[in-house]
Amino acid sequence: YNDIFFILSGIGTSGSDHETYLEDELALTDATWRICSWHKNQELMQIGSKSDEVGWEAYEICREAGAIVATGHEHTYSRTHLMSDFENQIIESTDSTLIIEPGNSFVFVNGLGGKSIRDQDDTLAANPWWASVYSEEQGANYGALFCSFNHDDELAEAYCYFKDIDDAVIDEFYLTSLNN
């Protein structure tokens, strides 16, 4: 859709052979923007009480293809810095403009859709790869992450922000895609 490739997976929840599916589908796209999305997550890629349910291979396949990883499951919001390795939590950059390309991407958890708001695990939330955390400890409110792709009529630019239902902007950042 408008040079945005969405790939949805039930990994960690239902079905099998998800990694092959991710790899095969990502190899077929030349879209500027690539987004891998699934519900569950890895313990180190969320700030709450969830355990490892996906495995690192799916995260790494998406990062290697220059795809953003969008998850939920944990009822908080969190976003990593630009990462060059998810499994080993290697930060590529802490800049507020994330340069998305094969080998470098980020993960976000958008779990504040309205069911409940959870507290954070302070040890997980303090890890240096987090660019933004928003949980009960920060007085979190329900909200969502919005991204305006093709920002300012530039195909490879995006502006993203997490806004809660009281119109407070909790996190904002820019993306530049070098995919293609």
Coordinates of C-alpha atoms in Angstrom, one line a residue:
Y1 CA 0.0 0.0 0.0
N2 CA 1.6 3.3 -1.1
D3 CA 5.1 1.8 -1.0
I4 CA 4.5 0.4 2.5
F5 CA 4.8 -3.4 2.8
F6 CA 3.0 -5.0 5.8
I7 CA 3.8 -8.5 6.8
L8 CA 1.6 -10.0 9.6
S9 CA 2.6 -13.2 11.5
G10 CA 1.0 -15.3 14.2
I11 CA 4.5 -16.2 15.5
G12 CA 4.5 -17.1 19.2
T13 CA 0.7 -17.5 19.0
S14 CA -0.5 -19.8 16.2
G15 CA 0.8 -21.7 13.3
S16 CA 4.3 -22.7 12.3
D17 CA 7.1 -22.0 9.8
H18 CA 6.8 -18.2 10.4
E19 CA 10.5 -17.5 9.9
T20 CA 10.4 -19.0 6.4
Y21 CA 7.3 -17.0 5.6
L22 CA 8.9 -13.7 6.8
E23 CA 12.1 -14.4 4.9
D24 CA 10.4 -15.4 1.7
E25 CA 7.9 -12.5 1.6
L26 CA 10.5 -9.8 2.6
A27 CA 12.8 -11.1 -0.2
L28 CA 10.1 -10.4 -2.7
T29 CA 9.4 -6.7 -1.9
D30 CA 11.2 -3.6 -3.1
A31 CA 8.9 -1.3 -1.0
T32 CA 10.5 1.7 0.6
W33 CA 8.8 0.9 4.0
R34 CA 8.6 -2.6 5.4
I35 CA 6.8 -3.5 8.6
C36 CA 6.8 -6.9 10.3
S37 CA 4.0 -7.2 12.9
W38 CA 3.1 -9.8 15.4
H39 CA 1.4 -9.9 18.8
K40 CA 3.9 -11.6 21.1
N41 CA 7.5 -10.6 21.9
Q42 CA 10.8 -11.4 23.5
E43 CA 11.4 -10.5 27.1
L44 CA 14.2 -8.1 26.3
M45 CA 12.1 -6.4 23.6
Q46 CA 9.4 -5.2 26.0
I47 CA 9.5 -3.5 29.5
G48 CA 6.9 -5.5 31.4
S49 CA 6.5 -9.1 32.6
K50 CA 6.4 -11.0 29.3
S51 CA 8.7 -13.9 28.6
D52 CA 10.4 -15.1 25.4
E53 CA 7.6 -16.2 23.1
V54 CA 8.8 -15.5 19.6
G55 CA 12.5 -16.3 19.3
W56 CA 15.2 -14.0 18.0
E57 CA 15.2 -15.4 14.4
A58 CA 12.0 -13.5 13.4
Y59 CA 13.3 -10.2 14.8
E60 CA 16.7 -10.7 13.0
I61 CA 15.1 -11.6 9.7
C62 CA 13.1 -8.4 9.7
R63 CA 16.0 -6.2 10.8
E64 CA 18.2 -7.7 8.1
A65 CA 15.6 -6.8 5.5
G66 CA 15.3 -3.2 6.8
A67 CA 11.8 -3.8 8.3
I68 CA 10.4 -2.1 11.4
V69 CA 9.2 -4.6 14.0
A70 CA 5.8 -3.8 15.5
T71 CA 4.5 -5.8 18.5
G72 CA 1.9 -5.7 21.3
H73 CA 1.0 -8.1 24.0
E74 CA 2.6 -6.0 26.9
H75 CA 0.2 -3.2 27.9
T76 CA 2.8 -0.5 27.8
Y77 CA 4.5 1.5 25.1
S78 CA 8.2 1.2 24.3
R79 CA 10.5 1.9 21.4
T80 CA 14.2 1.0 20.9
H81 CA 16.9 3.2 19.4
L82 CA 18.1 2.2 16.0
M83 CA 19.5 -1.3 16.4
S84 CA 22.1 -3.2 14.4
D85 CA 21.4 -6.5 16.3
F86 CA 18.2 -7.2 18.2
E87 CA 19.3 -10.5 19.7
N88 CA 22.5 -9.0 21.3
Q89 CA 20.9 -5.6 21.8
I90 CA 23.5 -3.6 19.8
I91 CA 22.6 0.0 19.4
E92 CA 23.5 1.5 16.0
S93 CA 22.4 5.1 16.8
T94 CA 20.6 7.1 19.5
D95 CA 19.7 9.9 17.1
S96 CA 16.0 11.0 16.9
T97 CA 16.1 10.3 13.2
L98 CA 16.4 6.6 12.6
I99 CA 18.0 5.5 9.3
I100 CA 16.1 2.3 8.3
E101 CA 18.0 0.1 5.9
P102 CA 18.9 -3.6 5.6
G103 CA 20.7 -4.4 8.9
N104 CA 19.4 -1.5 10.9
S105 CA 15.9 -1.0 12.3
F106 CA 13.9 -0.7 15.5
V107 CA 11.2 -2.4 17.6
F108 CA 8.2 -0.9 19.2
V109 CA 5.6 -2.3 21.5
N110 CA 2.2 -0.5 21.2
G111 CA 0.1 -2.2 23.9
L112 CA -2.0 0.7 25.2
G113 CA -5.1 0.2 23.1
G114 CA -7.5 0.3 26.0
K115 CA -7.7 -3.0 28.0
S116 CA -5.4 -2.1 30.8
I117 CA -2.1 -0.3 31.6
R118 CA 0.6 -2.2 33.3
D119 CA 3.6 -1.3 35.3
Q120 CA 7.1 -1.8 34.1
D121 CA 9.9 -4.1 35.2
D122 CA 12.4 -1.4 36.2
T123 CA 15.4 -3.5 35.3
L124 CA 14.1 -4.1 31.7
A125 CA 13.0 -0.4 31.3
A126 CA 16.4 0.8 32.3
N127 CA 18.2 -1.0 29.5
P128 CA 20.2 1.4 27.3
W129 CA 18.5 0.3 24.0
W130 CA 15.2 2.0 25.0
A131 CA 14.6 5.4 23.3
S132 CA 11.2 5.7 25.0
V133 CA 9.2 3.9 27.7
Y134 CA 5.7 4.7 28.8
S135 CA 4.0 2.6 31.5
E136 CA 2.1 2.9 34.8
E137 CA 5.3 4.3 36.3
Q138 CA 5.2 7.3 33.9
G139 CA 1.4 7.8 34.5
A140 CA 0.7 6.2 31.1
N141 CA -2.7 6.7 29.4
Y142 CA -4.2 4.8 26.5
G143 CA -2.9 5.9 23.1
A144 CA -1.3 4.8 19.9
L145 CA 1.8 5.3 17.7
F146 CA 1.1 7.2 14.5
C147 CA 3.5 7.4 11.6
S148 CA 3.1 9.7 8.6
F149 CA 5.0 8.0 5.8
N150 CA 6.1 10.1 2.8
H151 CA 6.4 13.0 5.2
D152 CA 6.6 16.4 3.5
D153 CA 6.1 14.6 0.2
E154 CA 9.4 12.8 0.5
L155 CA 8.9 9.1 -0.2
A156 CA 11.7 7.9 2.1
E157 CA 10.9 10.1 5.1
A158 CA 8.4 9.6 8.0
Y159 CA 7.4 11.4 11.1
C160 CA 6.1 9.2 14.0
Y161 CA 4.6 10.1 17.4
F162 CA 2.9 8.3 20.3
K163 CA -0.1 10.3 21.4
D164 CA -2.4 9.4 24.3
I165 CA -6.1 10.0 24.4
D166 CA -5.6 13.3 26.2
D167 CA -3.6 14.6 23.2
A168 CA -0.2 14.4 25.0
V169 CA 2.6 13.5 22.7
I170 CA 4.8 11.1 24.7
D171 CA 7.4 10.1 22.0
E172 CA 8.2 11.6 18.6
F173 CA 10.9 10.7 16.1
Y174 CA 11.7 10.7 12.4
L175 CA 12.5 7.9 10.0
T176 CA 14.5 7.8 6.8
S177 CA 14.4 4.7 4.7
L178 CA 17.4 3.7 2.6
N179 CA 15.6 0.5 1.4
N180 CA 15.9 -0.1 -2.3

